[in-house]
Coordinates of C-alpha atoms in Angstrom, one line a residue:
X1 CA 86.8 36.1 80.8
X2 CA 86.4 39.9 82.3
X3 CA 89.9 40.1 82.5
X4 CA 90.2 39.3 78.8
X5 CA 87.9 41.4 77.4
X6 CA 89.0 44.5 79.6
X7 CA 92.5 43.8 78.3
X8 CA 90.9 43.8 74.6
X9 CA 89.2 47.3 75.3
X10 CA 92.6 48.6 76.6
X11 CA 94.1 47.7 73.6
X12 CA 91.3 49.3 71.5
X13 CA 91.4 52.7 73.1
X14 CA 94.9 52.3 72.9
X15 CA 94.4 51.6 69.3
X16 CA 92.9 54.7 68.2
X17 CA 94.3 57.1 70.7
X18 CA 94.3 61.0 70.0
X19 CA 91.2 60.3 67.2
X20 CA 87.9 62.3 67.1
X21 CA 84.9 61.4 65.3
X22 CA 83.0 64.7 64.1
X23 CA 80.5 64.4 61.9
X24 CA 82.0 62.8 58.7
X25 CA 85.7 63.3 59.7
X26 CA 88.4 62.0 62.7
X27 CA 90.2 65.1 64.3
X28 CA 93.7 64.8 65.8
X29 CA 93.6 65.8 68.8
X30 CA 96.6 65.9 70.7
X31 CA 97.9 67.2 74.8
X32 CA 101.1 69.8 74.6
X33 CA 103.2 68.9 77.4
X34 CA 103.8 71.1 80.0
X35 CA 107.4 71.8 80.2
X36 CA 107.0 72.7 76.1
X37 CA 103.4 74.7 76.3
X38 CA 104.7 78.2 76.9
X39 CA 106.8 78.2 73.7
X40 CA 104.3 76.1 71.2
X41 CA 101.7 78.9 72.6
X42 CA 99.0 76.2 72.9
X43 CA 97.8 73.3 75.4
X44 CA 95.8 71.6 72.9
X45 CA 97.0 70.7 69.2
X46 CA 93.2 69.8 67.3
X47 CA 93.3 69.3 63.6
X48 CA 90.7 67.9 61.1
X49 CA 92.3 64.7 59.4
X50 CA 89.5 65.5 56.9
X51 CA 88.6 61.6 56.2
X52 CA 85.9 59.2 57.5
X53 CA 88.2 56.0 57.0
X54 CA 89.5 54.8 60.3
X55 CA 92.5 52.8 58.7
X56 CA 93.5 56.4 56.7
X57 CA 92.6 58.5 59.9
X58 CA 94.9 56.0 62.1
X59 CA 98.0 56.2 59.8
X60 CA 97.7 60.4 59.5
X61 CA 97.9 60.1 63.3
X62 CA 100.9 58.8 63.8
X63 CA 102.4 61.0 61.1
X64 CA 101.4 63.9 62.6
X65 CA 102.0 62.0 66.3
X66 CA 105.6 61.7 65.5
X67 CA 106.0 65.0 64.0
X68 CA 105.1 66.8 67.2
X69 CA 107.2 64.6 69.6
X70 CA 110.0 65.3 67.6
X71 CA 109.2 69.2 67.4
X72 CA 108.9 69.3 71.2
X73 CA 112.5 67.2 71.5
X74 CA 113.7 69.8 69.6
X75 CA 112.2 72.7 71.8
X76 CA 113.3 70.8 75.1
X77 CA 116.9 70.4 73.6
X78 CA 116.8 74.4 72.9
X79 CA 115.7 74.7 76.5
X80 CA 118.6 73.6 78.2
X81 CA 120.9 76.4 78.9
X82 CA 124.4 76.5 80.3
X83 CA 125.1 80.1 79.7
X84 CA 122.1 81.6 79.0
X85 CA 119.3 83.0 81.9
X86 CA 115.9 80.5 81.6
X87 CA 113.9 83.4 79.8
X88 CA 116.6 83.8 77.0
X89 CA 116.4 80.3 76.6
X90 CA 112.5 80.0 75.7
X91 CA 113.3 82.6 73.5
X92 CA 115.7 80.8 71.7
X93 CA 113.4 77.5 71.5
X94 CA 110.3 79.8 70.3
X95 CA 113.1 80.6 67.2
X96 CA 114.2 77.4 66.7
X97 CA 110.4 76.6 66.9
X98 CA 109.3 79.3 64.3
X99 CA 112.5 78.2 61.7
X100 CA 111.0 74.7 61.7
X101 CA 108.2 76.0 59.7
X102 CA 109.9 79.1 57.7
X103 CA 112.1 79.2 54.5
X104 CA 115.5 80.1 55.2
X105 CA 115.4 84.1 54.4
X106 CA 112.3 85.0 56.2
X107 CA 113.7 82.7 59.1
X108 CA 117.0 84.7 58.9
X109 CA 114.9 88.0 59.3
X110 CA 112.7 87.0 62.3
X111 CA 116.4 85.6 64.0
X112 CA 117.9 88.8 63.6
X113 CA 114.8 90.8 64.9
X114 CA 114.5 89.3 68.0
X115 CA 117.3 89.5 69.0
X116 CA 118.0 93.2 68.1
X117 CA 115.1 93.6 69.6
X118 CA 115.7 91.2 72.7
X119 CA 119.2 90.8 73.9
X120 CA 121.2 93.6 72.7
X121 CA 124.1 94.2 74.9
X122 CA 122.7 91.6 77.2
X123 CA 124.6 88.5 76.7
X124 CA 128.2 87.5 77.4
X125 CA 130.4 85.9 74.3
X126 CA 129.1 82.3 75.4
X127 CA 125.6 83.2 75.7
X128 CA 125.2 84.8 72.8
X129 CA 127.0 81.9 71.1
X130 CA 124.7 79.3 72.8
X131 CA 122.3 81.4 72.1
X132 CA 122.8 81.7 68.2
X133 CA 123.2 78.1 68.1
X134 CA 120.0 77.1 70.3
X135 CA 117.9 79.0 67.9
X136 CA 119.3 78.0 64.8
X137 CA 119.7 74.1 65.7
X138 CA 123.8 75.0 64.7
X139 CA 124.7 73.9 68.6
X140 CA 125.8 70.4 68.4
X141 CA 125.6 68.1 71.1
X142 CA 128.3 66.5 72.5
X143 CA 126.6 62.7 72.2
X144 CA 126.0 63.6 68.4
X145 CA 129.3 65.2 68.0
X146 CA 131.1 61.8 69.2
X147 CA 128.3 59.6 67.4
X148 CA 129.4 61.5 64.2
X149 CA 133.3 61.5 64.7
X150 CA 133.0 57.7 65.6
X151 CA 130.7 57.0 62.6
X152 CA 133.0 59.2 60.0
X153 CA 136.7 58.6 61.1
X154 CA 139.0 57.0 59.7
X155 CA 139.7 54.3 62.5
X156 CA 140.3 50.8 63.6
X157 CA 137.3 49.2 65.4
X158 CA 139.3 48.2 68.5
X159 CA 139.9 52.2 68.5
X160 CA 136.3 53.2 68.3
X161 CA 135.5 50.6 71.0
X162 CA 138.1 52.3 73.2
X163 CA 137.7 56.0 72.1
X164 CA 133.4 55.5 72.7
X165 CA 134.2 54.0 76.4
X166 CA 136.7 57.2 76.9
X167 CA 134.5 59.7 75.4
X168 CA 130.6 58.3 77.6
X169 CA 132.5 60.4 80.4
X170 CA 133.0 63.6 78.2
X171 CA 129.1 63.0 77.1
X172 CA 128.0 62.6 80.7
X173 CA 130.3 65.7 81.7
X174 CA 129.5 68.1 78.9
X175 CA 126.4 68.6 76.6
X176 CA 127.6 70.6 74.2
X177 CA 131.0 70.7 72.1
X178 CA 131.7 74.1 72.6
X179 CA 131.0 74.4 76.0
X180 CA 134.7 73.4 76.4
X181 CA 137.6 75.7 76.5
X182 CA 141.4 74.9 77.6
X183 CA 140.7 76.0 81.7
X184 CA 137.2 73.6 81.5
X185 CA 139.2 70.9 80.2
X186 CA 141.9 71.2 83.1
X187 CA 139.7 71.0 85.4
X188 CA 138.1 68.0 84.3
X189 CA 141.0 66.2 83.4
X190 CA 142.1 66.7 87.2
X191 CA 139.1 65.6 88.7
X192 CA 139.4 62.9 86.3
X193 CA 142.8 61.7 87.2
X194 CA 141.8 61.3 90.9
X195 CA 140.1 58.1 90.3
X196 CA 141.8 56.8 87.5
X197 CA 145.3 55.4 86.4
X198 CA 148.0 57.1 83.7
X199 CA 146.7 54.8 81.2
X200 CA 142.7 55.5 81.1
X201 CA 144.1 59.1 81.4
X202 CA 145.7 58.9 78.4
X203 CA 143.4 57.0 76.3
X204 CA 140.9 60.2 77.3
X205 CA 143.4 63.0 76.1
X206 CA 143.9 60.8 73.1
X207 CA 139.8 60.4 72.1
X208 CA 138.9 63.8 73.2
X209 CA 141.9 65.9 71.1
X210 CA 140.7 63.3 68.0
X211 CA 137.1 64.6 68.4
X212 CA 138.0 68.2 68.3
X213 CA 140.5 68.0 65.3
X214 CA 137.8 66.0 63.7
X215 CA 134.7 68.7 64.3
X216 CA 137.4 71.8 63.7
X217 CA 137.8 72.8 67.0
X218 CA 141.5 73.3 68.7
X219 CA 142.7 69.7 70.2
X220 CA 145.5 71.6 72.1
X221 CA 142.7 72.7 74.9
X222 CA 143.3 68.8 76.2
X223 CA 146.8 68.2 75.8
X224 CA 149.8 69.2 78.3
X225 CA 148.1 69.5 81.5
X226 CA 150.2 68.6 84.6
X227 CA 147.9 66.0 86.3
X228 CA 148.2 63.4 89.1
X229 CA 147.0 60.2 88.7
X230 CA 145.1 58.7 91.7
X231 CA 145.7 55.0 90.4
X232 CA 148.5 53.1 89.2
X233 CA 148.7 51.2 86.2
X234 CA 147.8 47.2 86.6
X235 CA 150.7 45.5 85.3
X236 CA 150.0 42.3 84.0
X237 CA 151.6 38.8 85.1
X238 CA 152.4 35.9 83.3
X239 CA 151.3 32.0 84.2
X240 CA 153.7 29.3 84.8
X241 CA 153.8 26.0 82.8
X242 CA 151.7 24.4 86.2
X243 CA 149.1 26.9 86.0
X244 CA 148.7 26.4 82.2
X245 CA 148.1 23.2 82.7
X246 CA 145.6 23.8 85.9
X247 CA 143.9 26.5 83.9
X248 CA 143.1 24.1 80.7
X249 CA 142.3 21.5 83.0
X250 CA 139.8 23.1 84.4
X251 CA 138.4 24.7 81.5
X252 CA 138.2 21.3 80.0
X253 CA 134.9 20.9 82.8
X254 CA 133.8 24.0 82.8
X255 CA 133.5 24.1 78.9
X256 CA 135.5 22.4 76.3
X257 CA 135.6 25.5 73.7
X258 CA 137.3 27.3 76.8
X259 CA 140.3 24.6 76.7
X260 CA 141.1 25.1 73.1
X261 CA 140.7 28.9 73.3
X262 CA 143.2 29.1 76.2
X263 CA 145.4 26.9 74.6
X264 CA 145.4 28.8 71.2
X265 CA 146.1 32.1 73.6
X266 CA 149.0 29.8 75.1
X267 CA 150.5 29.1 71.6
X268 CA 149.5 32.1 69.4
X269 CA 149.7 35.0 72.2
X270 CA 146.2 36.1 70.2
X271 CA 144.1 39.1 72.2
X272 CA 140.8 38.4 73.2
X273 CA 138.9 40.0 70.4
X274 CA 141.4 38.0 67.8
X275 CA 141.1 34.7 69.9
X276 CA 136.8 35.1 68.8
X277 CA 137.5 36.3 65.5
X278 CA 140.4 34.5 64.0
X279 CA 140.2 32.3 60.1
X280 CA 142.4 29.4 59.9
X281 CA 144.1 28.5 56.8
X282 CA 144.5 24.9 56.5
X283 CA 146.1 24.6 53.6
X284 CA 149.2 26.4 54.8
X285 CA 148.5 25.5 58.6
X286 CA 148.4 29.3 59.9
X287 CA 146.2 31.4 61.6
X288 CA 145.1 34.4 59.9
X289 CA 143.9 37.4 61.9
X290 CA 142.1 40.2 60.1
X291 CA 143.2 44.0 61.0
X292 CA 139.0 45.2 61.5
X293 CA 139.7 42.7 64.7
X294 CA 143.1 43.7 65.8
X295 CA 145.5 46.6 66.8
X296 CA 148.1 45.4 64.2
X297 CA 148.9 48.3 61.5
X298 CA 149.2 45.7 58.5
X299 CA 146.1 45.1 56.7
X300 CA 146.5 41.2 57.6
X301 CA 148.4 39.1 60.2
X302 CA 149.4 35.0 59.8
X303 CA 150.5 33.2 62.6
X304 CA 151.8 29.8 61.9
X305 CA 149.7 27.3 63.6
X306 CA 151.9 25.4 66.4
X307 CA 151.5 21.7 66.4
X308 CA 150.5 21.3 70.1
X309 CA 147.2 24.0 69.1
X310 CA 146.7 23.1 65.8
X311 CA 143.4 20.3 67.2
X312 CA 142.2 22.9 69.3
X313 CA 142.4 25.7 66.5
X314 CA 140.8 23.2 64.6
X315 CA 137.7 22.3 67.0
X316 CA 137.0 25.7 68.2
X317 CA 136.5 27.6 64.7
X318 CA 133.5 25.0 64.1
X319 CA 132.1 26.0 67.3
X320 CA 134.1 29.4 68.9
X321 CA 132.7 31.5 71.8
X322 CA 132.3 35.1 71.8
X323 CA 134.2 37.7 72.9
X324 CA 132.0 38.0 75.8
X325 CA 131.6 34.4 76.4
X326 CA 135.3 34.0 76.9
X327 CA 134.9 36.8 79.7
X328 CA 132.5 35.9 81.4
X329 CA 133.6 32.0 81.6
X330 CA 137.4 32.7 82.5
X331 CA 136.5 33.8 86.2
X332 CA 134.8 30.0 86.6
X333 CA 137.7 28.3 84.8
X334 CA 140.9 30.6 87.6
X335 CA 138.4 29.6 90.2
X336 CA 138.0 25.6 89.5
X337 CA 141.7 25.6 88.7
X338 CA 142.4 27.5 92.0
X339 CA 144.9 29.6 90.5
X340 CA 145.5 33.5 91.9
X341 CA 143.9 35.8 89.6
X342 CA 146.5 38.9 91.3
X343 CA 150.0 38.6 91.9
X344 CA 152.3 40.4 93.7
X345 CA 156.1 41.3 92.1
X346 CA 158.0 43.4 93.7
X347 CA 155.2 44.8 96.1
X348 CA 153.5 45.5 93.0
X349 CA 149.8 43.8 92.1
X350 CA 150.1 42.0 88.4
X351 CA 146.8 41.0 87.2
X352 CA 146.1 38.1 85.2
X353 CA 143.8 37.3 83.1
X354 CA 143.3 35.8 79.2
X355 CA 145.7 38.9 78.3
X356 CA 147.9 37.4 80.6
X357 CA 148.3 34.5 78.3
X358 CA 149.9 37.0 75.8
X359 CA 152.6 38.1 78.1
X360 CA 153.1 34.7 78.8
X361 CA 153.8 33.9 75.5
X362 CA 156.2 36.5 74.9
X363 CA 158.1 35.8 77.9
X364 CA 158.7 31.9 77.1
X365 CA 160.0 32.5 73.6
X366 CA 162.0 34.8 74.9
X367 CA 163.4 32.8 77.1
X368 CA 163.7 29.7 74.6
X369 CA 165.6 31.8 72.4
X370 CA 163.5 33.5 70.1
X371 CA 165.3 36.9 68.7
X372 CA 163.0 40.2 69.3
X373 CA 161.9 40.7 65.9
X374 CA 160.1 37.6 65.5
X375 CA 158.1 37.8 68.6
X376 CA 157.3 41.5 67.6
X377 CA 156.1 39.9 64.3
X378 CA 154.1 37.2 66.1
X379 CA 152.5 39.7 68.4
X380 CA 151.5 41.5 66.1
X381 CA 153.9 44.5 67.2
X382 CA 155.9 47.3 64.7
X383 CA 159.5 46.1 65.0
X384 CA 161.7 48.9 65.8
X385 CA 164.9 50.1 63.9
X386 CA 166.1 48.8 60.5
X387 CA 164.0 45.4 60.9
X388 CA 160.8 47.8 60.8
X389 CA 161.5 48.5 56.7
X390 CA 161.3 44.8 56.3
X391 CA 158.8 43.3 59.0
X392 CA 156.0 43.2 56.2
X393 CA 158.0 41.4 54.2
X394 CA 158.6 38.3 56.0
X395 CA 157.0 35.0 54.9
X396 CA 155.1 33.8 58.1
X397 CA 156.4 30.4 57.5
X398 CA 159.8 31.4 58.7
X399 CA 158.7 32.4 62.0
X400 CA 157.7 28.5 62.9
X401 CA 161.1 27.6 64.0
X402 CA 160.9 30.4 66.3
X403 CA 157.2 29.6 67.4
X404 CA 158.2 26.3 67.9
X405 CA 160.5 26.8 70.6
X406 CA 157.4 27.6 72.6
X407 CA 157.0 24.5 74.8
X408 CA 155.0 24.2 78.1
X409 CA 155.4 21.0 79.9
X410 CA 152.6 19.1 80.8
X411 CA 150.4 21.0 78.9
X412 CA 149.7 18.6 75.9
X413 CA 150.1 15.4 78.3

């Protein structure tokens, strides 16, 4: 019962934190953080609410609350200096701190008086540019620079998800956008490519030269830089019919919606993020994958529905797993089906995994037969040459008789 009523009166003085009764009115009253004190001017923020309603006093408090936790953000974010000595840089928060509160000509007045008066032939071209931006709140961030580019550009989601995984190391690297020039970027890029392969190195140029077109700055600082790459590329294997068969097997105890989605990998050569996503057409018997959850260029892609998937395409879109569910449960389903997850051609590791399925389904219509232009349209892939002018144009009914070449033996036993 203590306990219980102690917990209550927590909760209560929780309740109406930062709130004065004087006299007839609640006061704010309010502790200015250390680190942000010297700049605001003050250790104590007090201020009359000027009512004797607890319920009004309360919701004036966390007005004002919120207000000053965002002010002091914004001083703390001024703070941070690459270029600039400490001193400069509480100079620049105490602007940014005084523009918060001042129309824009008198604020452009006291800006240009202080630092007449303050850093005249003081500053090197970066510091004086970090400092102009600091104290007018102009200095983007990098982690608002890529939230904005990623929010605003014209690009596929399976692109954003791979640019925003690229770009976490720029963030983590480099506060601001501007701090980077072509030398900076070298630099980084080589330290970079020490621990990661040709690929990831490339899908980083690719992000970061995007960003900087799209905010106005000059892409070129990340392109054509010699670099070594400290990691090869994983190539990826293919399964055999046996291993098909293992792997669905198995999936079939582990969990049932696993079987049909590795099936419908092993007969539509679907990605992951398609395999989750997918509509199926039943009047025409095809698959239809939309281009928000796919790398394809056309706006829409059918696959016609092979006879030995067309039960399991039809059981898992009443009950699919996620994209993360499909992870997460393929590493049970190679282990019950004791199956190598790595293999080695050439000397050369191959990974395999439910991308592996795709390959896989390349390679055996290939091998039945199929001609290169109607795999690249089943993949999903831009046919090269003339058949590129006409790829859009092909009914995806006349790709069945070269999906169903596509046999794996055993696997529909």
């Amino acid at each position: 019962m203590h306990y219980i009523l102690q917990t209550l009166g927590e909760k209560m003085r929780k309740r109406d934190q930062h709130l004065k009764l004087r006299g007839d009115n609640y006061h704010f009253v309010l502790r200015v953080p250390t680190d942000v004190a010297p700049v605001v001017g003050k250790k104590l923020i007090q201020e009359s609410l000027k009512t004797s309603n607890l319920t009004e006093a309360r919701r004036k408090r966390d007005q004002l609350e919120a207000h000053h936790k965002a002010r002091w953000n914004i001083i703390r974010d001024a703070l941070k200096t690459r270029h600039m000595s400490p001193e400069l840089a509480s100079l620049a928060a105490t602007i940014r701190n005084i523009l918060a509160d001042l129309p824009d000509d008198e604020a452009t007045l006291r800006i240009t008086g202080k630092i007449a008066e303050q850093i005249e032939d003081q500053l090197t071209v970066k510091a004086a540019a970090e400092f102009q931006g600091k104290a007018t709140g102009e200095l983007k961030s990098m982690e608002d620079a890529v939230t904005e580019f990623l929010a605003r550009a014209t690009l596929k989601d399976s692109t954003k998800r791979l640019y925003r995984s690229a770009l976490n190391v720029v963030c983590d690297r480099f506060p601001y956008i501007s701090d980077i020039d072509r030398k900076t970027a070298r630099i980084f890029l080589q330290a970079y490519a020490e621990t990661h392969t040709p690929k990831a190195i490339k899908n980083l140029i690719a992000a970061a030269s995007s960003l900087y077109a799209f905010h106005g700055f000059d892409p070129s600082v990340w392109k054509e830089h010699k670099l070594y790459p400290g990691k090869e590329n994983t190539d990826r294997g293919i399964w055999t019919d046996g291993e098909v068969h293992r792997l669905i097997e198995a999936a079939r105890k582990v969990d049932p919606r696993m079987a049909d989605a590795l099936t419908i990998a092993a007969y539509t050569g679907m990605r992951r993020q398609e395999i989750a996503q997918f509509r199926y057409d039943e009047a025409k018997n095809q698959i239809v994958v939309e281009a928000a959850f796919s790398k394809t260029k056309d706006s829409i892609r059918r696959i016609p529905c092979h006879p030995e998937a067309r039960e399991a395409v039809q059981r898992f879109i009443r009950d699919r797993l996620s994209v993360h569910m499909l992870s997460s449960r393929l590493p049970q389903v190679i282990e019950a089906a004791n199956v190598e997850k790595e293999i080695k051609i050439d000397g050369k590791p191959h990974k395999r995994d439910l991308h592996a399925f795709r390959h896989t389904f390349a390679s055996k219509l290939a091998e039945a037969g199929a001609d290169e232009a109607s795999i690249a349209r089943l993949l999903g892939h831009a046919p090269r040459g003339v058949t590129r002018m006409y790829s859009n144009k092909v009914d995806p009914d006349s790709l069945r008789p070269a999906l169903e070449l596509l046999k794996y033996p055993s696997v529909s036993e």
